CSV table of C-alpha atoms in Angstrom, one decimal:
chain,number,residue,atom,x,y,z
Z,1,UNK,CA,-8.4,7.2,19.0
Z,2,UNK,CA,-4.5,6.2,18.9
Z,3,UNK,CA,-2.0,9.2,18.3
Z,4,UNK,CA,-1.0,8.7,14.9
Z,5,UNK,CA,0.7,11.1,13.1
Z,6,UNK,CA,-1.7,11.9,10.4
Z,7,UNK,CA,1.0,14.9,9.1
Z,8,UNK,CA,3.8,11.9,8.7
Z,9,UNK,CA,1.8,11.1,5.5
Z,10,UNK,CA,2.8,12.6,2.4
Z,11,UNK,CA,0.9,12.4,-1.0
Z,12,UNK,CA,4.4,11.5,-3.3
Z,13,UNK,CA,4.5,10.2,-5.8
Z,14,UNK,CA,1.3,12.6,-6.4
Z,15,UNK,CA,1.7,16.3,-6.8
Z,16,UNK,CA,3.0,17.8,-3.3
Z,17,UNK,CA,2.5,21.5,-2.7
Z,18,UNK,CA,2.3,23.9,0.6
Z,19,UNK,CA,-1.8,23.7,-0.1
Z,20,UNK,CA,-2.4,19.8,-0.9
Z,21,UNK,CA,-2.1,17.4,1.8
Z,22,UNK,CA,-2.3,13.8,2.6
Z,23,UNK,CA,-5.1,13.3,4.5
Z,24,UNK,CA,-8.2,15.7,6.2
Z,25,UNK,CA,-10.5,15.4,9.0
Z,26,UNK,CA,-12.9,13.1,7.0
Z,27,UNK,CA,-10.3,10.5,7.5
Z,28,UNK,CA,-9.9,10.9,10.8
Z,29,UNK,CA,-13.6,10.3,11.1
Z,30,UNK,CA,-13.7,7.1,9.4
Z,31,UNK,CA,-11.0,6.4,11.9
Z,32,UNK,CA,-12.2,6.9,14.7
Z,33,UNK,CA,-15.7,5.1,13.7
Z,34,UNK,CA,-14.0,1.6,13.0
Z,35,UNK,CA,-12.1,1.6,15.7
Z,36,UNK,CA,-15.2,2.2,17.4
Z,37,UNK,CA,-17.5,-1.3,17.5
Z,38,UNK,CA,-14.6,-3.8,17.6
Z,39,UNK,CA,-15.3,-5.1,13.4
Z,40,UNK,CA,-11.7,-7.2,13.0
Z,41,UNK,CA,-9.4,-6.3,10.6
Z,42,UNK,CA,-10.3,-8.8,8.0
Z,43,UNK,CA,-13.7,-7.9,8.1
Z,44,UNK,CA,-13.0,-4.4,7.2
Z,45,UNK,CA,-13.2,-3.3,3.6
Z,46,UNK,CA,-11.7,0.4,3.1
Z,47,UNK,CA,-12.4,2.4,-0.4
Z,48,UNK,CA,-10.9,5.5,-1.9
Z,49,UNK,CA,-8.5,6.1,0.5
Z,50,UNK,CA,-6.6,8.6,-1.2
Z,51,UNK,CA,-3.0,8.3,0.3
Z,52,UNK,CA,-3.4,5.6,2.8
Z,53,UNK,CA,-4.4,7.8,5.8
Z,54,UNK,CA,-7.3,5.6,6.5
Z,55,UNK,CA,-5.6,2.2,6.0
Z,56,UNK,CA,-2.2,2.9,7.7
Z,57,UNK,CA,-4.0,4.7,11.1
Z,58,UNK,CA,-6.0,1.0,11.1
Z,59,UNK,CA,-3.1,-1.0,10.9
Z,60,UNK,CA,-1.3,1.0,13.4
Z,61,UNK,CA,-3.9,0.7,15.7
Z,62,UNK,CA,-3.2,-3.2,15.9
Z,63,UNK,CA,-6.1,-4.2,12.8
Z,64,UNK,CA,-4.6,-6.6,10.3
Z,65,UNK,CA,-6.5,-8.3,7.5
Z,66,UNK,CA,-7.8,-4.8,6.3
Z,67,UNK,CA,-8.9,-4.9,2.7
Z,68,UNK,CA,-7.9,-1.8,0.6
Z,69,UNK,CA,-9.3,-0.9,-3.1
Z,70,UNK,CA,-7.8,2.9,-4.1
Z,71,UNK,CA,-8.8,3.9,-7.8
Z,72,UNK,CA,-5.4,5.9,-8.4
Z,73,UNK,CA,-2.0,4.3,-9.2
Z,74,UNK,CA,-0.4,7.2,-7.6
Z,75,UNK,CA,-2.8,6.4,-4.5
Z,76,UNK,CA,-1.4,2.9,-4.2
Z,77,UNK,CA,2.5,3.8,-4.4
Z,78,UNK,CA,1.8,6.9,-1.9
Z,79,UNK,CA,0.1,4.3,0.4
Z,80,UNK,CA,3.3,1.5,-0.2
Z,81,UNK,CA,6.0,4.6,0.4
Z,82,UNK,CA,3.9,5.9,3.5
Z,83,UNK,CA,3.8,2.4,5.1
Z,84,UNK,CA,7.3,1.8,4.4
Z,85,UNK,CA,8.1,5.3,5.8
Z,86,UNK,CA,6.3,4.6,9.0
Z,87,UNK,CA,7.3,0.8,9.0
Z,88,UNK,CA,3.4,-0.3,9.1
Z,89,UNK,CA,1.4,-3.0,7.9
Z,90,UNK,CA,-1.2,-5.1,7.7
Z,91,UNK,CA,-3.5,-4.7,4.6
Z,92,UNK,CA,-4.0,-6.1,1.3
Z,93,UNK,CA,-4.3,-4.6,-2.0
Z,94,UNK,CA,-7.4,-5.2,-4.3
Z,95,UNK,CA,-9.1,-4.6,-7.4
Z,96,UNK,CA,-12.9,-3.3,-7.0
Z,97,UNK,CA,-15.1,-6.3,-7.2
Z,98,UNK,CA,-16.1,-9.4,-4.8
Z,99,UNK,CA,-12.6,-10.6,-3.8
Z,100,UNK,CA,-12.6,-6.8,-2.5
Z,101,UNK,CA,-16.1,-7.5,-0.4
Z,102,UNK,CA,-16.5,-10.9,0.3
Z,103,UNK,CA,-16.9,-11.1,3.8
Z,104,UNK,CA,-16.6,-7.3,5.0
Z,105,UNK,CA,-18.8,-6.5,7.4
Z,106,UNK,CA,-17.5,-2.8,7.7
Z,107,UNK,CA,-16.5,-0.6,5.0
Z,108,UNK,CA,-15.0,2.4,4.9
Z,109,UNK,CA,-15.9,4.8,2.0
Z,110,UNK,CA,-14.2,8.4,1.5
Z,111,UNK,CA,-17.1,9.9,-0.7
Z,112,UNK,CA,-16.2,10.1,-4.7
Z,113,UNK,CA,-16.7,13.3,-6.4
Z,114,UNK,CA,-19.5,10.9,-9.0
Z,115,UNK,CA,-22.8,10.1,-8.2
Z,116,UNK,CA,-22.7,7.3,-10.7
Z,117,UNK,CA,-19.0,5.9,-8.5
Z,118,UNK,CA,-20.9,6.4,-5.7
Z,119,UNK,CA,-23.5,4.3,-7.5
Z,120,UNK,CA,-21.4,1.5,-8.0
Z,121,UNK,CA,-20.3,1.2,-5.0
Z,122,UNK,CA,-23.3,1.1,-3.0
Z,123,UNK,CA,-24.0,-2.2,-5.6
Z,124,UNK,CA,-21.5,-3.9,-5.1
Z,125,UNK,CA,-21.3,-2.7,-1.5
Z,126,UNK,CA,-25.3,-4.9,-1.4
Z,127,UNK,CA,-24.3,-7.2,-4.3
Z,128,UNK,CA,-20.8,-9.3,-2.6
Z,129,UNK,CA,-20.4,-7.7,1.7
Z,130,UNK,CA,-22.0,-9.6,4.3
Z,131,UNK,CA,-25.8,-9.2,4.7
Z,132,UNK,CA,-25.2,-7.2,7.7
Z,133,UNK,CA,-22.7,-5.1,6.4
Z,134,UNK,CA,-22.9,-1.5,7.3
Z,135,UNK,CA,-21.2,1.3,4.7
Z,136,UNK,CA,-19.8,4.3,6.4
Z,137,UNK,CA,-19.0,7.0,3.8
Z,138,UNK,CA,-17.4,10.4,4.3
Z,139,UNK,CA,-16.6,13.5,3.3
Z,140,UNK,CA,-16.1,17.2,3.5
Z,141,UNK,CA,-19.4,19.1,4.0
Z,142,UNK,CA,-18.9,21.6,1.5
Z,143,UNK,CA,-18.9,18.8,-1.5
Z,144,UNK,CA,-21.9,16.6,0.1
Z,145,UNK,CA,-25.4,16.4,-1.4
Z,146,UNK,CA,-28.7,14.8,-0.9
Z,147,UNK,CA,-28.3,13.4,-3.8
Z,148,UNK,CA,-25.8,11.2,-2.4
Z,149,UNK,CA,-28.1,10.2,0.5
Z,150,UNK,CA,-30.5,9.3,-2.2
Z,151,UNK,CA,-28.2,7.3,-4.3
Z,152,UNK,CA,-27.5,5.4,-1.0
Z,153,UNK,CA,-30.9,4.5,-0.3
Z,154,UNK,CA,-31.2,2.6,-3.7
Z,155,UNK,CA,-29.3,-0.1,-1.9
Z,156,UNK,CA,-29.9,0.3,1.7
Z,157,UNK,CA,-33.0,0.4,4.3
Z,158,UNK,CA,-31.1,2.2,6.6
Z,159,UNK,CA,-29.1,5.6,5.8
Z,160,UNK,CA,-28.1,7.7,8.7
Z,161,UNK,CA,-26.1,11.5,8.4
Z,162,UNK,CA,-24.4,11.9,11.3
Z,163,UNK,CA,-23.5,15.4,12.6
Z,164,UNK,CA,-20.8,17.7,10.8
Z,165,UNK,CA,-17.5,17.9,12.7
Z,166,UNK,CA,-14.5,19.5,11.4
Z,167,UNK,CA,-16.4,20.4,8.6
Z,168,UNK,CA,-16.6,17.1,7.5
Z,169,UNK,CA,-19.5,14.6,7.8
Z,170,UNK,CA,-20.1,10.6,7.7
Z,171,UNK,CA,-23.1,9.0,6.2
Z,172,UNK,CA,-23.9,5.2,8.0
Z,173,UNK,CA,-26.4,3.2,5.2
Z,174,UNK,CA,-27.0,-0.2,6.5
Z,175,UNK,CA,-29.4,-3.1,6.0
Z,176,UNK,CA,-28.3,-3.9,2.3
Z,177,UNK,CA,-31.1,-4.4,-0.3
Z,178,UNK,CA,-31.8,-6.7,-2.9
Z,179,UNK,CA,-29.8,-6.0,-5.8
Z,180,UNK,CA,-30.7,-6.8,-9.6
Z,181,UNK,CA,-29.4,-9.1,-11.5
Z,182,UNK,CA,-26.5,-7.9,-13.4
Z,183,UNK,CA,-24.5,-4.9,-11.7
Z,184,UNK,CA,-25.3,-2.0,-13.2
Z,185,UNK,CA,-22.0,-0.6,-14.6
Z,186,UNK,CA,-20.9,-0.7,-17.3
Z,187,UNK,CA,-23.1,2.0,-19.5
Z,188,UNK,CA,-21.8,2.2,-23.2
Z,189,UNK,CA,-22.9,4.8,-25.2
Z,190,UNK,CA,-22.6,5.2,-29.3
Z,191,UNK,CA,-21.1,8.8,-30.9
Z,192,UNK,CA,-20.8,9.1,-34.7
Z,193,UNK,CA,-20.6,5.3,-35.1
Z,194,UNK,CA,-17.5,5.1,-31.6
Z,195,UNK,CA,-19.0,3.2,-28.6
Z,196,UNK,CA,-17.4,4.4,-25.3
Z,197,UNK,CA,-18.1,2.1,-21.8
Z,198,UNK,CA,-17.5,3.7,-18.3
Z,199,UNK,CA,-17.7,2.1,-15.5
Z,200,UNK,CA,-19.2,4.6,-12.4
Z,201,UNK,CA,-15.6,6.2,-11.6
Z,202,UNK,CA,-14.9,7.3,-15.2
Z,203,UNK,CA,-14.7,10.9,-16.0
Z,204,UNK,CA,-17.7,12.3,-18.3
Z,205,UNK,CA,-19.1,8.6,-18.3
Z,206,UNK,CA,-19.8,7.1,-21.3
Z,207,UNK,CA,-20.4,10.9,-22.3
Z,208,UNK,CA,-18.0,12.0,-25.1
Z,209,UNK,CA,-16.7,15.6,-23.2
Z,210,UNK,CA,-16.1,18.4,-25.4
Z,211,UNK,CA,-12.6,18.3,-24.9
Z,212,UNK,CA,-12.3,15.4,-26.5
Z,213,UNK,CA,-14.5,16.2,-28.8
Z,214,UNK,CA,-12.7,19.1,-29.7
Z,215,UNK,CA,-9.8,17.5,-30.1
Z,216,UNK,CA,-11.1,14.7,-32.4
Z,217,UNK,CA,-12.2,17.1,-34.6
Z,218,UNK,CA,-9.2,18.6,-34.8
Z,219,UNK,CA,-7.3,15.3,-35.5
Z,220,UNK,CA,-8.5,14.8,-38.8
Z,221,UNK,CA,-6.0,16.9,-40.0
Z,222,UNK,CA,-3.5,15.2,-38.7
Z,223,UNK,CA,-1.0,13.1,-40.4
Z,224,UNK,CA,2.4,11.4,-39.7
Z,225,UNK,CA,4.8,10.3,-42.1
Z,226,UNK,CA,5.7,7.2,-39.9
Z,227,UNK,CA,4.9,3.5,-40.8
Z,228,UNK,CA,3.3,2.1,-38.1
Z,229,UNK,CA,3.2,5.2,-36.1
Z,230,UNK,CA,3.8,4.2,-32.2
Z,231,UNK,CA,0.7,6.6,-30.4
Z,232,UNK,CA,0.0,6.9,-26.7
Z,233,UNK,CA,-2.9,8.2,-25.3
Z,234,UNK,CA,-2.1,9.9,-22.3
Z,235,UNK,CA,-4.6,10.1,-19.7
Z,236,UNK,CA,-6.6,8.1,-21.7
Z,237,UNK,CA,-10.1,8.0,-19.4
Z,238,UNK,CA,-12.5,5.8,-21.4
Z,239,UNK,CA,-10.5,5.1,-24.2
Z,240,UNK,CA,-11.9,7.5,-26.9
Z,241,UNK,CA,-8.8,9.0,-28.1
Z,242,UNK,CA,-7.2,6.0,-28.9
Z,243,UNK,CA,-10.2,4.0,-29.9
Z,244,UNK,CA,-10.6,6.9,-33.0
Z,245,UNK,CA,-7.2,6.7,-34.1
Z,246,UNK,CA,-6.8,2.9,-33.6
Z,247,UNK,CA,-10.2,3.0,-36.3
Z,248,UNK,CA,-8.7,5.4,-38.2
Z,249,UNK,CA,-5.4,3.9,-38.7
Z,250,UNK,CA,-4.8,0.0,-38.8
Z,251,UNK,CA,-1.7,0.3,-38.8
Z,252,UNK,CA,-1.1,2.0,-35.6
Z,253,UNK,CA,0.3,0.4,-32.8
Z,254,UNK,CA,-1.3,2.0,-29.7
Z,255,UNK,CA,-1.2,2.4,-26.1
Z,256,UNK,CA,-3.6,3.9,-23.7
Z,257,UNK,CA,-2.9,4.7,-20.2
Z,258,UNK,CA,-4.4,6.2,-17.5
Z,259,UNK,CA,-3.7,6.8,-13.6
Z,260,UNK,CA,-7.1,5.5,-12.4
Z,261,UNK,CA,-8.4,1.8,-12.3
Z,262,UNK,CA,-11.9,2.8,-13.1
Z,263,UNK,CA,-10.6,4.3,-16.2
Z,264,UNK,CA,-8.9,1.9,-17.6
Z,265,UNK,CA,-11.4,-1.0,-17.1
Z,266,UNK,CA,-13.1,1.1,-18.6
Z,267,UNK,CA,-11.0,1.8,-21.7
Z,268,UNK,CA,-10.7,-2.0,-22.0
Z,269,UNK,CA,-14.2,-2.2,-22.9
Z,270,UNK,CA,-14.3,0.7,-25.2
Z,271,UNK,CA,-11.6,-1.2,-27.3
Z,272,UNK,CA,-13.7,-4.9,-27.0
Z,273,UNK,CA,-16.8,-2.9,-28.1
Z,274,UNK,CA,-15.5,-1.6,-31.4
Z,275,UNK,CA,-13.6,-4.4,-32.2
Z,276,UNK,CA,-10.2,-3.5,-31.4
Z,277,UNK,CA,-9.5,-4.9,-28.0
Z,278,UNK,CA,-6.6,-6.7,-29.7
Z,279,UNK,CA,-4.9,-4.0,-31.3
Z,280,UNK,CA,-5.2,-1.2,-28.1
Z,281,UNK,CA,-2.7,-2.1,-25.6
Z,282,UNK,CA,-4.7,-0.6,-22.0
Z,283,UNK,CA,-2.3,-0.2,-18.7
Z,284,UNK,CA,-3.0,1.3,-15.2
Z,285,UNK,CA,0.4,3.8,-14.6
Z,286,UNK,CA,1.4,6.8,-13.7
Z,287,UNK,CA,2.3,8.9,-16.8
Z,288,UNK,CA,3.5,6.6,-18.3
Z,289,UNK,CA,6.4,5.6,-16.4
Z,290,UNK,CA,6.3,2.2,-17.3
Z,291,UNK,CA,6.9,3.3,-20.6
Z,292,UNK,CA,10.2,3.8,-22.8
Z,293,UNK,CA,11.7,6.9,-23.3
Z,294,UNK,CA,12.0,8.5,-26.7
Z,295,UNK,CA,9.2,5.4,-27.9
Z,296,UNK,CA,6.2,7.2,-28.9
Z,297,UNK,CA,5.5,9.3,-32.8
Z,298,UNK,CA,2.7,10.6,-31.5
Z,299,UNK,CA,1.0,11.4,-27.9
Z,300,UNK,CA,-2.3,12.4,-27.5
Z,301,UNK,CA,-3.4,14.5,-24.5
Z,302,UNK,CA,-6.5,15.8,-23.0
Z,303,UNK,CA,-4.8,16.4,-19.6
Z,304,UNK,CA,-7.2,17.4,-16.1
Z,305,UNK,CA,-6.8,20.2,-14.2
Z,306,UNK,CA,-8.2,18.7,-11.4
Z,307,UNK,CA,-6.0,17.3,-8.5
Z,308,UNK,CA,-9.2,15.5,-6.2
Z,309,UNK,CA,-11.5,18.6,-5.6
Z,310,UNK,CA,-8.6,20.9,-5.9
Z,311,UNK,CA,-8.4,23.1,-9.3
Z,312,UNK,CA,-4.6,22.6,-9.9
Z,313,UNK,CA,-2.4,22.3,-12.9
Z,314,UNK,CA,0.0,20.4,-11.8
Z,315,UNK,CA,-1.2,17.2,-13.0
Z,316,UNK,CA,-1.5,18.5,-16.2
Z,317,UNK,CA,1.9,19.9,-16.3
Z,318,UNK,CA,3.0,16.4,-14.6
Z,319,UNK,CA,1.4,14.8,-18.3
Z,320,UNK,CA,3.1,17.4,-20.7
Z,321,UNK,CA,6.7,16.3,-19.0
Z,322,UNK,CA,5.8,13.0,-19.5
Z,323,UNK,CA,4.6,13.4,-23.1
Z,324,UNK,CA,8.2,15.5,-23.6
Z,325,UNK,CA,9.7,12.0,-22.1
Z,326,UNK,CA,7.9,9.7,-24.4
Z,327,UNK,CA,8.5,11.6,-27.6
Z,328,UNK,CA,10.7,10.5,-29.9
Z,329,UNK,CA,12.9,13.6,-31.4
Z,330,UNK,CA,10.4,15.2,-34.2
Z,331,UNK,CA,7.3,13.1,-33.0
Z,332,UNK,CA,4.5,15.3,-31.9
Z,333,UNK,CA,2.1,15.9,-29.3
Z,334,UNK,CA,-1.4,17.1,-29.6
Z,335,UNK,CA,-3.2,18.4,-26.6
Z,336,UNK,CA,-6.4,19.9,-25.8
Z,337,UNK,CA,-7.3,22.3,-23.1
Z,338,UNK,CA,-8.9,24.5,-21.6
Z,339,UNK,CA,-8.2,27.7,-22.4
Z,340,UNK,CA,-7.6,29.4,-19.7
Z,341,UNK,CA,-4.9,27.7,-18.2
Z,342,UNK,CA,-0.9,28.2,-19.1
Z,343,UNK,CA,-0.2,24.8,-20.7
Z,344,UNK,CA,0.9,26.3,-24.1
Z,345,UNK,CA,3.7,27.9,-22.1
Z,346,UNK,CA,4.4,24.2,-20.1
Z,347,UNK,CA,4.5,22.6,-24.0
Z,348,UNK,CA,6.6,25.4,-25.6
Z,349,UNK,CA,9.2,24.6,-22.7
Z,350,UNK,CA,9.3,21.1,-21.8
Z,351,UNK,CA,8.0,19.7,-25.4
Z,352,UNK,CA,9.3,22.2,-28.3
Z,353,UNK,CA,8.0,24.6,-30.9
Z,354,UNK,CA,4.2,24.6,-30.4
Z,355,UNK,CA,1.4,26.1,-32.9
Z,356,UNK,CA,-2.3,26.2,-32.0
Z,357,UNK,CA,-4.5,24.1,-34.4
Z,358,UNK,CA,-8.1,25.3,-33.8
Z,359,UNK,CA,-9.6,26.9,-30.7
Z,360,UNK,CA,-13.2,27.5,-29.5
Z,361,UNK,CA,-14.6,29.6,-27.2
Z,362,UNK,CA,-13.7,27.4,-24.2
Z,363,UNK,CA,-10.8,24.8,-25.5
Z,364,UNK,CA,-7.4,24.9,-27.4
Z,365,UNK,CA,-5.9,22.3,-29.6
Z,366,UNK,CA,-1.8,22.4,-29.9
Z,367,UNK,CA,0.5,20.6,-31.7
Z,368,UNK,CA,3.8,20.3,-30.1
Z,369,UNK,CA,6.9,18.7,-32.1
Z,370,UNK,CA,9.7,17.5,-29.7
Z,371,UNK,CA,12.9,19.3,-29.8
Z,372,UNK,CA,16.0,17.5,-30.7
């Protein structure tokens, strides 16, 4: 394999720290196996590669044409600062779907943490590649199943685990199988008269988690004394957060945003499936940094604590800084979280004076007002 400089790579404008890096040995895997039966550039199709190590080791081996889908808006300015860091190119961007497929014969496939992404995939993987395309998916050992294998061979004849190295693994499914009809993604479910719609990479689903249940709940006793209160939902996953209030309150004008691309399609159909679509505006950002300081009356936040597989609070933290940025002076911010964790402390500090509304035995509700 070429001698690229995997530890070049960094993971800004993610969260950096001494134990997160840019890349693993999973990625060197999927490397080395493309560069491996001669599959031209434009015939390659990479997915979920998290901050470009995949793509950019292609390209520098001499493959141009590469097609590149990352879920992540972080993902795709990490990959965009790492190329231009390392003065390397040769790939296009693209949003998951055929233009993404049409015509791969090879793609690459770090292994989501979601059976049901992993589900999508392998469709549309069947549904718009080549007949003879081959999927090569990865990841580390300790976060692989059967169940993945199994998921696999709903769309393929073939599905070959290849031996462990560097405590990583690849899977090769090939022979694509017939495919139904309509893809099957997305799933909408109903909750207390709300519909929510996830496509496969969606956190919970079409599930309504208990955090945001929690939280919900614990909105009904809330009440601004704004005219046409300017909300964001930050972080919004599927949309419910700002699907409730937008019901709740006509006159709202309301933004939800999320990081990930499978979230926010998502969202988009939440909104379109309870009537709303045109009263929710959905965007794809990072914290909402594409949004104006000092904007929002109200943010609401159900922030992860997951950074990839890593337990970390630093994205979370990352969303109370940005909720602090978006708040007017006196507008408020209600987050839920798990208990546990220190993000009272985070909103006390970067937010203002902060009062806890309800807890349970697993989740805390706060409401923050923003400091002038």
């Amino acid at each position: 394999m070429p001698d690229f400089d995997f530890r070049a790579l960094r993971r800004f404008p993610d969260v950096e720290a001494p134990n997160l890096q840019a890349w693993d040995a999973t990625d060197e895997l999927l490397v080395r196996w493309a560069l491996g039966p001669g599959v031209p550039g434009d015939e390659v199709a990479v997915i979920g590669d998290e901050y470009g190590a995949i793509t950019l080791a292609l390209a520098d081996a001499g493959m141009s044409g590469i097609r590149v889908h990352q879920d992540l808006v972080t993902g795709r300015r990490a990959l965009a600062h790492n190329a231009a860091a390392l003065g390397v190119s040769g790939w296009t961007s693209h949003e998951f779907g055929a233009d993404l497929l049409a015509g791969a014969r090879l793609v690459l496939l770090q292994l989501p943490k979601a059976l049901a992404e992993l589900e999508e995939i392998a469709d549309a993987v069947a549904r718009w590649a080549e007949p003879d395309a081959t999927l090569v998916a990865g990841g580390r050992v300790k976060h692989m199943t059967l169940a993945q294998n199994e998921v696999l061979a709903r769309r393929f004849g073939v599905v070959q685990p290849q031996r462990a190295e560097r405590k990583s693994r690849l899977i090769v499914a090939s022979e694509p199988l017939a495919v139904p009809t309509e893809p099957p993604f997305p799933v909408r479910q109903v909750h207390d008269g709300l519909t929510l719609c996830a496509f496969g990479g969606a956190f919970a689903g079409a599930r309504l988690d208990i955090g945001t249940r929690v939280l919900l709940d614990a909105m009904r006793e809330l009440s601004l004394p704004v005219v046409r209160p300017q909300v964001v939902d930050l972080g919004c996953g599927t949309g419910a957060l700002a699907a409730a209030f937008a019901l709740s309150h006509p006159d709202a004008v309301v933004i939800a945003t999320d990081r990930s691309a499978s979230a926010v399609r998502s969202a988009r159909e939440t909104m379109a499936a309870n009537g709303i679509e045109g009263r929710v505006q959905v965007t794809l950002d990072d914290a909402g940094s594409e949004l104006p300081d000092a904007s929002a009356d109200l943010v609401l936040l159900n922030p992860p604590f997951h950074l990839g597989a890593s337990v970390h609070e630093g994205a979370g933290q990352r969303l109370i800084q940005a909720a602090a940025r978006l708040l007017k002076p006196g507008g408020e911010v209600w987050t839920v979280f798990n208990s546990h964790l220190d993000h009272r402390r985070a909103l006390s500090r970067d937010v203002g004076a902060t009062e806890q509304v309800t807890r349970t035995p697993k989740f805390t509700v706060t409401r923050s007002v923003r400091r002038s």
